[in-house]
Amino acid sequence: MTTTPHGRRGPRALLAVLAAVIALVLIGTALWAMSNRRWLEDAYTGWNYQPSAELAAVRDRIQMSDEGDFLFAASTPSLEDAAQFNESCNREDPTFYILGCYTGSMIHLYRITDERLAGIVEVTAAHEMLHAAWDRMSEDEHAELEPLLEAEYERVADDAFAERMDYYAQAQPGTRVNELHSIIGTEVADLSPELEAHYAEYFQDRSIVVALHDGYSSVLADIQERSESLVAELDALAGTIEAGRTEYEQGTSELNADIEVFNARASTPGGFDTDEFERQRDALYARGDALDEQRDAVNADVTRYEELRAELESLNAESAALLQSMDSLQAPEEVPVP
């Protein structure tokens, strides 16, 4: 009779244990894969994504963190000309420019090449990357961020920001906090410590993106500010010119009438003695000289007005060109390459 020593398992028992362990590993792996399906999809997509040289340069200038770069690549960003971009991104309001969109799986960016707007594509790319980040957050994370974002909005919002959020409320209902998350993260400096810590997950140095935004925004703001200043100056100058002309014309009319009276009296025998004649004549000459100076002043104001008007027209043309470069619906028609 053969006996099996205590403390040792036979081959069949070992195989059964091994099979159980493998089954547990497979089940655990399957459960992990199910709960991390989005991450696996992102990883597969991102690892297989090869950006163009243009987009690689955009990504490098943003200086995203590893997580931000991971989400950016997972969203397979595409830099597009007007025709393709207009097909990719639905534009509800033709008066509101769209520079990029995130469709839930892909980031589309409008190619803007005007050097005066340097940085605008990079900021748009960072904005859309944050939409991808928001898309992957849990509802609890959204709820935690919402009051922080709303507090920052109340702190920094101006008329333009409010108008922008009104657009989103009409065109994309329910996206307010999502949009605040992207706007505040790329355009507002000096956030609360909680938000700075949050955005540090996606950027190596968020101030780089904010500085890019401030750069091209200041170009548009300076043009707007100078235009408004010119309009105010032109309005004031127009009033001065009109008043000066009226006063000059009235003074000229009165002088001419007084000259007629003087000449009539001078032609009458005994009308003036010598001293009075010279006094009144000199007074009329002095009034004429004063009117000449007044006329010259009005003409100088007219010349200045035309200079300012030309400057305003030039600024308006520059503003229109910048806005057109941002408007995919007004882009020049693309000529196919033969």
mmCIF file of C-alpha atoms in Angstrom:
data_model
loop_
_atom_site.group_PDB
_atom_site.id
_atom_site.type_symbol
_atom_site.label_atom_id
_atom_site.label_comp_id
_atom_site.label_asym_id
_atom_site.label_seq_id
_atom_site.Cartn_x
_atom_site.Cartn_y
_atom_site.Cartn_z
ATOM 1 C CA MET A 1 0.000 0.000 0.000
ATOM 2 C CA THR A 2 1.277 3.439 -0.998
ATOM 3 C CA THR A 3 0.745 6.391 1.276
ATOM 4 C CA THR A 4 1.031 10.133 0.435
ATOM 5 C CA PRO A 5 3.187 12.075 2.904
ATOM 6 C CA HIS A 6 1.338 14.768 4.823
ATOM 7 C CA GLY A 7 1.980 18.409 3.656
ATOM 8 C CA ARG A 8 2.392 17.636 -0.033
ATOM 9 C CA ARG A 9 -0.178 17.967 -2.834
ATOM 10 C CA GLY A 10 -0.482 15.733 -5.785
ATOM 11 C CA PRO A 11 -0.197 17.020 -9.415
ATOM 12 C CA ARG A 12 -3.938 17.204 -9.849
ATOM 13 C CA ALA A 13 -4.361 19.344 -6.740
ATOM 14 C CA LEU A 14 -1.628 21.726 -7.889
ATOM 15 C CA LEU A 15 -3.228 22.064 -11.307
ATOM 16 C CA ALA A 16 -6.559 22.827 -9.677
ATOM 17 C CA VAL A 17 -5.023 25.537 -7.515
ATOM 18 C CA LEU A 18 -3.191 27.005 -10.500
ATOM 19 C CA ALA A 19 -6.378 27.017 -12.542
ATOM 20 C CA ALA A 20 -8.223 28.786 -9.727
ATOM 21 C CA VAL A 21 -5.495 31.418 -9.453
ATOM 22 C CA ILE A 22 -5.515 31.989 -13.232
ATOM 23 C CA ALA A 23 -9.301 32.285 -13.162
ATOM 24 C CA LEU A 24 -9.133 34.856 -10.377
ATOM 25 C CA VAL A 25 -6.490 36.822 -12.286
ATOM 26 C CA LEU A 26 -8.563 36.728 -15.442
ATOM 27 C CA ILE A 27 -11.682 37.806 -13.597
ATOM 28 C CA GLY A 28 -9.788 40.599 -11.858
ATOM 29 C CA THR A 29 -8.265 41.709 -15.136
ATOM 30 C CA ALA A 30 -11.657 41.674 -16.815
ATOM 31 C CA LEU A 31 -13.221 43.692 -14.004
ATOM 32 C CA TRP A 32 -10.328 46.185 -14.083
ATOM 33 C CA ALA A 33 -10.601 46.477 -17.856
ATOM 34 C CA MET A 34 -14.360 47.080 -17.601
ATOM 35 C CA SER A 35 -13.955 49.773 -14.964
ATOM 36 C CA ASN A 36 -11.034 51.379 -16.850
ATOM 37 C CA ARG A 37 -12.374 50.981 -20.361
ATOM 38 C CA ARG A 38 -12.139 54.688 -21.179
ATOM 39 C CA TRP A 39 -8.521 54.844 -20.040
ATOM 40 C CA LEU A 40 -7.624 51.807 -22.142
ATOM 41 C CA GLU A 41 -9.313 53.351 -25.184
ATOM 42 C CA ASP A 42 -7.489 56.632 -24.558
ATOM 43 C CA ALA A 43 -4.173 54.847 -24.143
ATOM 44 C CA TYR A 44 -4.612 52.871 -27.352
ATOM 45 C CA THR A 45 -5.702 55.945 -29.308
ATOM 46 C CA GLY A 46 -3.016 58.185 -27.868
ATOM 47 C CA TRP A 47 -0.189 55.734 -28.420
ATOM 48 C CA ASN A 48 -1.197 55.363 -32.056
ATOM 49 C CA TYR A 49 -1.664 59.100 -32.663
ATOM 50 C CA GLN A 50 1.056 60.854 -34.638
ATOM 51 C CA PRO A 51 0.633 64.665 -34.625
ATOM 52 C CA SER A 52 1.581 66.782 -37.611
ATOM 53 C CA ALA A 53 4.614 69.040 -37.247
ATOM 54 C CA GLU A 54 2.245 72.002 -36.736
ATOM 55 C CA LEU A 55 0.330 70.287 -33.957
ATOM 56 C CA ALA A 56 3.493 68.986 -32.333
ATOM 57 C CA ALA A 57 4.697 72.603 -32.156
ATOM 58 C CA VAL A 58 1.358 73.705 -30.703
ATOM 59 C CA ARG A 59 1.528 70.959 -28.074
ATOM 60 C CA ASP A 60 5.107 71.852 -27.153
ATOM 61 C CA ARG A 61 4.310 75.559 -26.684
ATOM 62 C CA ILE A 62 1.429 74.756 -24.317
ATOM 63 C CA GLN A 63 3.711 72.670 -22.072
ATOM 64 C CA MET A 64 1.020 70.368 -20.769
ATOM 65 C CA SER A 65 1.651 67.863 -18.010
ATOM 66 C CA ASP A 66 1.852 64.163 -18.801
ATOM 67 C CA GLU A 67 -1.868 63.874 -18.046
ATOM 68 C CA GLY A 68 -2.740 66.853 -20.234
ATOM 69 C CA ASP A 69 -0.593 65.537 -23.063
ATOM 70 C CA PHE A 70 -2.179 62.098 -22.648
ATOM 71 C CA LEU A 71 -5.688 63.542 -22.987
ATOM 72 C CA PHE A 72 -4.634 65.768 -25.881
ATOM 73 C CA ALA A 73 -3.254 62.817 -27.846
ATOM 74 C CA ALA A 74 -6.239 60.639 -26.913
ATOM 75 C CA SER A 75 -8.486 63.281 -28.514
ATOM 76 C CA THR A 76 -6.550 63.036 -31.822
ATOM 77 C CA PRO A 77 -6.451 66.807 -32.382
ATOM 78 C CA SER A 78 -6.772 68.053 -35.935
ATOM 79 C CA LEU A 79 -5.682 71.473 -37.249
ATOM 80 C CA GLU A 80 -8.074 72.356 -40.051
ATOM 81 C CA ASP A 81 -8.697 74.964 -42.725
ATOM 82 C CA ALA A 82 -12.098 76.660 -43.021
ATOM 83 C CA ALA A 83 -13.997 74.161 -45.184
ATOM 84 C CA GLN A 84 -13.032 71.130 -43.107
ATOM 85 C CA PHE A 85 -13.411 73.000 -39.807
ATOM 86 C CA ASN A 86 -16.929 74.188 -40.680
ATOM 87 C CA GLU A 87 -17.920 70.581 -41.293
ATOM 88 C CA SER A 88 -16.357 69.454 -38.022
ATOM 89 C CA CYS A 89 -17.734 72.136 -35.692
ATOM 90 C CA ASN A 90 -21.370 73.179 -35.695
ATOM 91 C CA ARG A 91 -21.711 76.961 -35.449
ATOM 92 C CA GLU A 92 -25.050 78.097 -34.055
ATOM 93 C CA ASP A 93 -24.492 81.856 -34.258
ATOM 94 C CA PRO A 94 -22.599 83.367 -37.237
ATOM 95 C CA THR A 95 -21.755 86.447 -35.125
ATOM 96 C CA PHE A 96 -19.961 84.346 -32.476
ATOM 97 C CA TYR A 97 -16.607 82.993 -33.565
ATOM 98 C CA ILE A 98 -15.716 79.362 -32.880
ATOM 99 C CA LEU A 99 -12.012 78.591 -32.951
ATOM 100 C CA GLY A 100 -12.182 74.977 -31.869
ATOM 101 C CA CYS A 101 -14.503 72.244 -30.662
ATOM 102 C CA TYR A 102 -14.359 68.960 -28.798
ATOM 103 C CA THR A 103 -16.808 66.417 -30.173
ATOM 104 C CA GLY A 104 -16.470 63.872 -27.353
ATOM 105 C CA SER A 105 -13.815 61.899 -29.169
ATOM 106 C CA MET A 106 -11.799 64.430 -31.158
ATOM 107 C CA ILE A 107 -10.445 67.978 -30.901
ATOM 108 C CA HIS A 108 -10.824 70.185 -33.975
ATOM 109 C CA LEU A 109 -8.829 73.429 -34.224
ATOM 110 C CA TYR A 110 -9.242 76.222 -36.766
ATOM 111 C CA ARG A 111 -5.940 77.111 -38.426
ATOM 112 C CA ILE A 112 -5.275 80.834 -37.785
ATOM 113 C CA THR A 113 -2.027 82.080 -39.294
ATOM 114 C CA ASP A 114 -2.178 85.842 -38.674
ATOM 115 C CA GLU A 115 1.007 86.613 -36.721
ATOM 116 C CA ARG A 116 -0.779 89.339 -34.768
ATOM 117 C CA LEU A 117 -2.859 86.567 -33.187
ATOM 118 C CA ALA A 118 0.096 84.388 -32.267
ATOM 119 C CA GLY A 119 -0.876 82.017 -29.466
ATOM 120 C CA ILE A 120 -4.575 81.806 -30.278
ATOM 121 C CA VAL A 121 -4.371 78.251 -31.644
ATOM 122 C CA GLU A 122 -2.384 77.123 -28.600
ATOM 123 C CA VAL A 123 -4.894 78.588 -26.137
ATOM 124 C CA THR A 124 -7.766 77.040 -28.102
ATOM 125 C CA ALA A 125 -6.008 73.673 -28.017
ATOM 126 C CA ALA A 126 -5.565 73.917 -24.240
ATOM 127 C CA HIS A 127 -9.209 74.993 -23.880
ATOM 128 C CA GLU A 128 -10.406 71.936 -25.798
ATOM 129 C CA MET A 129 -8.047 69.614 -23.918
ATOM 130 C CA LEU A 130 -9.737 70.751 -20.700
ATOM 131 C CA HIS A 131 -13.088 69.822 -22.244
ATOM 132 C CA ALA A 132 -11.669 66.333 -22.784
ATOM 133 C CA ALA A 133 -10.560 66.308 -19.145
ATOM 134 C CA TRP A 134 -14.007 67.415 -17.967
ATOM 135 C CA ASP A 135 -15.591 64.681 -20.094
ATOM 136 C CA ARG A 136 -13.626 62.073 -18.148
ATOM 137 C CA MET A 137 -14.369 63.404 -14.643
ATOM 138 C CA SER A 138 -17.001 61.907 -12.375
ATOM 139 C CA GLU A 139 -20.149 63.725 -11.322
ATOM 140 C CA ASP A 140 -18.679 64.071 -7.847
ATOM 141 C CA GLU A 141 -15.637 65.826 -9.310
ATOM 142 C CA HIS A 142 -17.916 68.129 -11.312
ATOM 143 C CA ALA A 143 -19.888 68.965 -8.192
ATOM 144 C CA GLU A 144 -16.703 69.718 -6.264
ATOM 145 C CA LEU A 145 -15.377 72.050 -8.971
ATOM 146 C CA GLU A 146 -18.598 73.925 -9.733
ATOM 147 C CA PRO A 147 -18.651 76.294 -6.718
ATOM 148 C CA LEU A 148 -14.947 77.028 -7.145
ATOM 149 C CA LEU A 149 -15.431 77.922 -10.808
ATOM 150 C CA GLU A 150 -18.528 80.008 -10.152
ATOM 151 C CA ALA A 151 -16.679 81.934 -7.449
ATOM 152 C CA GLU A 152 -13.891 82.771 -9.893
ATOM 153 C CA TYR A 153 -16.435 83.829 -12.507
ATOM 154 C CA GLU A 154 -18.061 86.238 -10.065
ATOM 155 C CA ARG A 155 -14.635 87.650 -9.249
ATOM 156 C CA VAL A 156 -13.429 88.320 -12.793
ATOM 157 C CA ALA A 157 -16.522 88.493 -15.018
ATOM 158 C CA ASP A 158 -16.946 91.590 -17.167
ATOM 159 C CA ASP A 159 -19.521 92.392 -19.860
ATOM 160 C CA ALA A 160 -17.637 90.445 -22.539
ATOM 161 C CA PHE A 161 -17.327 87.350 -20.313
ATOM 162 C CA ALA A 162 -21.021 87.557 -19.385
ATOM 163 C CA GLU A 163 -21.985 87.881 -23.057
ATOM 164 C CA ARG A 164 -19.858 84.851 -23.844
ATOM 165 C CA MET A 165 -21.586 82.771 -21.193
ATOM 166 C CA ASP A 166 -24.987 83.955 -22.439
ATOM 167 C CA TYR A 167 -24.067 82.576 -25.856
ATOM 168 C CA TYR A 168 -23.219 79.170 -24.376
ATOM 169 C CA ALA A 169 -26.494 79.191 -22.422
ATOM 170 C CA GLN A 170 -28.413 79.592 -25.668
ATOM 171 C CA ALA A 171 -26.296 77.569 -28.082
ATOM 172 C CA GLN A 172 -25.159 74.799 -25.717
ATOM 173 C CA PRO A 173 -27.545 74.558 -22.757
ATOM 174 C CA GLY A 174 -26.181 72.698 -19.769
ATOM 175 C CA THR A 175 -22.509 73.323 -20.580
ATOM 176 C CA ARG A 176 -21.962 76.386 -18.379
ATOM 177 C CA VAL A 177 -19.637 74.834 -15.792
ATOM 178 C CA ASN A 178 -17.829 72.807 -18.450
ATOM 179 C CA GLU A 179 -17.121 76.023 -20.375
ATOM 180 C CA LEU A 180 -16.103 77.887 -17.233
ATOM 181 C CA HIS A 181 -13.652 75.080 -16.525
ATOM 182 C CA SER A 182 -11.951 75.575 -19.901
ATOM 183 C CA ILE A 183 -12.132 79.383 -20.018
ATOM 184 C CA ILE A 184 -10.915 80.021 -16.487
ATOM 185 C CA GLY A 185 -8.173 77.430 -16.791
ATOM 186 C CA THR A 186 -6.662 79.037 -19.901
ATOM 187 C CA GLU A 187 -7.466 82.741 -19.560
ATOM 188 C CA VAL A 188 -7.557 83.786 -15.900
ATOM 189 C CA ALA A 189 -4.441 84.319 -13.773
ATOM 190 C CA ASP A 190 -4.125 84.009 -9.993
ATOM 191 C CA LEU A 191 -6.823 81.480 -9.179
ATOM 192 C CA SER A 192 -7.734 80.043 -5.815
ATOM 193 C CA PRO A 193 -5.236 77.494 -4.429
ATOM 194 C CA GLU A 194 -7.780 74.715 -4.952
ATOM 195 C CA LEU A 195 -8.208 75.506 -8.642
ATOM 196 C CA GLU A 196 -4.490 76.037 -9.192
ATOM 197 C CA ALA A 197 -3.870 72.589 -7.738
ATOM 198 C CA HIS A 198 -6.564 71.151 -9.996
ATOM 199 C CA TYR A 199 -5.176 72.690 -13.183
ATOM 200 C CA ALA A 200 -1.648 71.637 -12.229
ATOM 201 C CA GLU A 201 -2.797 68.126 -13.142
ATOM 202 C CA TYR A 202 -2.949 69.236 -16.791
ATOM 203 C CA PHE A 203 -0.240 71.910 -17.205
ATOM 204 C CA GLN A 204 3.402 72.095 -16.251
ATOM 205 C CA ASP A 205 2.995 75.858 -15.926
ATOM 206 C CA ARG A 206 -0.505 77.230 -16.527
ATOM 207 C CA SER A 207 0.807 80.803 -16.663
ATOM 208 C CA ILE A 208 2.313 80.031 -20.082
ATOM 209 C CA VAL A 209 -1.150 79.503 -21.567
ATOM 210 C CA VAL A 210 -2.573 82.557 -19.801
ATOM 211 C CA ALA A 211 0.307 84.680 -21.133
ATOM 212 C CA LEU A 212 -0.395 83.479 -24.682
ATOM 213 C CA HIS A 213 -4.042 84.440 -24.223
ATOM 214 C CA ASP A 214 -3.134 87.857 -22.852
ATOM 215 C CA GLY A 215 -0.789 88.430 -25.794
ATOM 216 C CA TYR A 216 -3.295 88.175 -28.627
ATOM 217 C CA SER A 217 -6.162 89.503 -26.526
ATOM 218 C CA SER A 218 -4.205 92.699 -25.881
ATOM 219 C CA VAL A 219 -3.875 93.242 -29.639
ATOM 220 C CA LEU A 220 -7.647 93.183 -30.044
ATOM 221 C CA ALA A 221 -8.223 95.160 -26.852
ATOM 222 C CA ASP A 222 -5.745 97.871 -27.866
ATOM 223 C CA ILE A 223 -7.438 98.305 -31.225
ATOM 224 C CA GLN A 224 -10.835 98.511 -29.547
ATOM 225 C CA GLU A 225 -9.603 100.972 -26.929
ATOM 226 C CA ARG A 226 -7.885 103.208 -29.493
ATOM 227 C CA SER A 227 -10.944 103.100 -31.772
ATOM 228 C CA GLU A 228 -13.249 104.155 -28.954
ATOM 229 C CA SER A 229 -10.830 106.953 -28.028
ATOM 230 C CA LEU A 230 -10.731 108.161 -31.633
ATOM 231 C CA VAL A 231 -14.514 108.138 -31.932
ATOM 232 C CA ALA A 232 -14.810 110.252 -28.765
ATOM 233 C CA GLU A 233 -12.110 112.638 -29.992
ATOM 234 C CA LEU A 234 -13.728 112.939 -33.413
ATOM 235 C CA ASP A 235 -17.130 113.640 -31.883
ATOM 236 C CA ALA A 236 -15.678 116.377 -29.674
ATOM 237 C CA LEU A 237 -13.676 117.844 -32.550
ATOM 238 C CA ALA A 238 -16.699 117.842 -34.833
ATOM 239 C CA GLY A 239 -18.554 119.919 -32.238
ATOM 240 C CA THR A 240 -15.629 122.329 -31.977
ATOM 241 C CA ILE A 241 -15.430 122.686 -35.770
ATOM 242 C CA GLU A 242 -19.160 123.291 -36.105
ATOM 243 C CA ALA A 243 -19.147 125.916 -33.349
ATOM 244 C CA GLY A 244 -16.043 127.578 -34.829
ATOM 245 C CA ARG A 245 -17.561 127.698 -38.291
ATOM 246 C CA THR A 246 -20.789 129.187 -36.969
ATOM 247 C CA GLU A 247 -18.921 131.816 -34.990
ATOM 248 C CA TYR A 248 -16.654 132.633 -37.948
ATOM 249 C CA GLU A 249 -19.532 132.945 -40.384
ATOM 250 C CA GLN A 250 -21.497 135.141 -37.976
ATOM 251 C CA GLY A 251 -18.433 137.323 -37.276
ATOM 252 C CA THR A 252 -17.700 137.656 -41.001
ATOM 253 C CA SER A 253 -21.290 138.655 -41.714
ATOM 254 C CA GLU A 254 -21.222 141.278 -38.962
ATOM 255 C CA LEU A 255 -17.841 142.614 -40.111
ATOM 256 C CA ASN A 256 -19.002 142.929 -43.702
ATOM 257 C CA ALA A 257 -22.095 144.844 -42.574
ATOM 258 C CA ASP A 258 -19.973 147.158 -40.424
ATOM 259 C CA ILE A 259 -17.540 147.710 -43.326
ATOM 260 C CA GLU A 260 -20.449 148.775 -45.551
ATOM 261 C CA VAL A 261 -21.595 151.250 -42.922
ATOM 262 C CA PHE A 262 -18.036 152.525 -42.499
ATOM 263 C CA ASN A 263 -17.525 152.928 -46.251
ATOM 264 C CA ALA A 264 -20.840 154.723 -46.658
ATOM 265 C CA ARG A 265 -20.000 157.121 -43.863
ATOM 266 C CA ALA A 266 -16.451 157.596 -45.169
ATOM 267 C CA SER A 267 -17.810 158.543 -48.602
ATOM 268 C CA THR A 268 -20.051 161.221 -47.077
ATOM 269 C CA PRO A 269 -18.414 164.659 -46.820
ATOM 270 C CA GLY A 270 -17.643 165.371 -43.179
ATOM 271 C CA GLY A 271 -18.603 161.805 -42.146
ATOM 272 C CA PHE A 272 -15.405 161.288 -40.119
ATOM 273 C CA ASP A 273 -12.741 163.459 -38.720
ATOM 274 C CA THR A 274 -9.250 162.091 -39.323
ATOM 275 C CA ASP A 275 -8.678 160.536 -35.905
ATOM 276 C CA GLU A 276 -12.064 158.783 -35.759
ATOM 277 C CA PHE A 277 -11.663 157.475 -39.304
ATOM 278 C CA GLU A 278 -8.330 155.892 -38.465
ATOM 279 C CA ARG A 279 -9.608 154.443 -35.171
ATOM 280 C CA GLN A 280 -12.647 152.765 -36.788
ATOM 281 C CA ARG A 281 -10.640 151.622 -39.802
ATOM 282 C CA ASP A 282 -7.971 150.062 -37.575
ATOM 283 C CA ALA A 283 -10.681 148.415 -35.464
ATOM 284 C CA LEU A 284 -12.205 146.845 -38.600
ATOM 285 C CA TYR A 285 -8.779 145.626 -39.713
ATOM 286 C CA ALA A 286 -8.211 144.099 -36.273
ATOM 287 C CA ARG A 287 -11.550 142.312 -36.435
ATOM 288 C CA GLY A 288 -10.631 140.986 -39.870
ATOM 289 C CA ASP A 289 -7.284 139.712 -38.583
ATOM 290 C CA ALA A 290 -9.037 138.007 -35.658
ATOM 291 C CA LEU A 291 -11.463 136.331 -38.058
ATOM 292 C CA ASP A 292 -8.557 135.150 -40.217
ATOM 293 C CA GLU A 293 -6.991 133.544 -37.159
ATOM 294 C CA GLN A 294 -10.316 131.964 -36.267
ATOM 295 C CA ARG A 295 -10.685 130.615 -39.815
ATOM 296 C CA ASP A 296 -7.142 129.195 -39.663
ATOM 297 C CA ALA A 297 -7.964 127.530 -36.339
ATOM 298 C CA VAL A 298 -11.092 125.945 -37.811
ATOM 299 C CA ASN A 299 -9.127 124.743 -40.849
ATOM 300 C CA ALA A 300 -6.464 123.264 -38.554
ATOM 301 C CA ASP A 301 -9.197 121.408 -36.655
ATOM 302 C CA VAL A 302 -10.596 120.149 -39.966
ATOM 303 C CA THR A 303 -7.135 118.888 -40.956
ATOM 304 C CA ARG A 304 -6.763 117.172 -37.588
ATOM 305 C CA TYR A 305 -10.235 115.682 -37.948
ATOM 306 C CA GLU A 306 -9.326 114.144 -41.314
ATOM 307 C CA GLU A 307 -6.105 112.714 -39.867
ATOM 308 C CA LEU A 308 -8.002 111.106 -36.999
ATOM 309 C CA ARG A 309 -10.703 109.840 -39.349
ATOM 310 C CA ALA A 310 -8.057 108.215 -41.554
ATOM 311 C CA GLU A 311 -6.479 106.599 -38.489
ATOM 312 C CA LEU A 312 -9.872 105.282 -37.397
ATOM 313 C CA GLU A 313 -10.528 103.858 -40.856
ATOM 314 C CA SER A 314 -7.137 102.146 -40.746
ATOM 315 C CA LEU A 315 -7.896 100.687 -37.314
ATOM 316 C CA ASN A 316 -11.317 99.533 -38.494
ATOM 317 C CA ALA A 317 -9.690 97.817 -41.470
ATOM 318 C CA GLU A 318 -7.125 96.169 -39.197
ATOM 319 C CA SER A 319 -9.841 95.030 -36.804
ATOM 320 C CA ALA A 320 -11.931 93.668 -39.674
ATOM 321 C CA ALA A 321 -8.943 91.743 -41.022
ATOM 322 C CA LEU A 322 -8.197 90.233 -37.607
ATOM 323 C CA LEU A 323 -11.801 89.263 -37.052
ATOM 324 C CA GLN A 324 -12.020 87.777 -40.536
ATOM 325 C CA SER A 325 -8.952 85.663 -39.832
ATOM 326 C CA MET A 326 -10.820 84.277 -36.800
ATOM 327 C CA ASP A 327 -14.068 83.682 -38.702
ATOM 328 C CA SER A 328 -14.117 80.384 -40.548
ATOM 329 C CA LEU A 329 -17.333 81.395 -42.322
ATOM 330 C CA GLN A 330 -15.641 84.429 -43.891
ATOM 331 C CA ALA A 331 -12.391 82.755 -44.889
ATOM 332 C CA PRO A 332 -11.322 83.266 -48.509
ATOM 333 C CA GLU A 333 -12.365 80.425 -50.747
ATOM 334 C CA GLU A 334 -9.653 77.806 -50.929
ATOM 335 C CA VAL A 335 -8.172 77.266 -54.367
ATOM 336 C CA PRO A 336 -7.548 73.567 -55.053
ATOM 337 C CA VAL A 337 -3.946 72.672 -55.837
ATOM 338 C CA PRO A 338 -3.703 71.261 -59.395
#
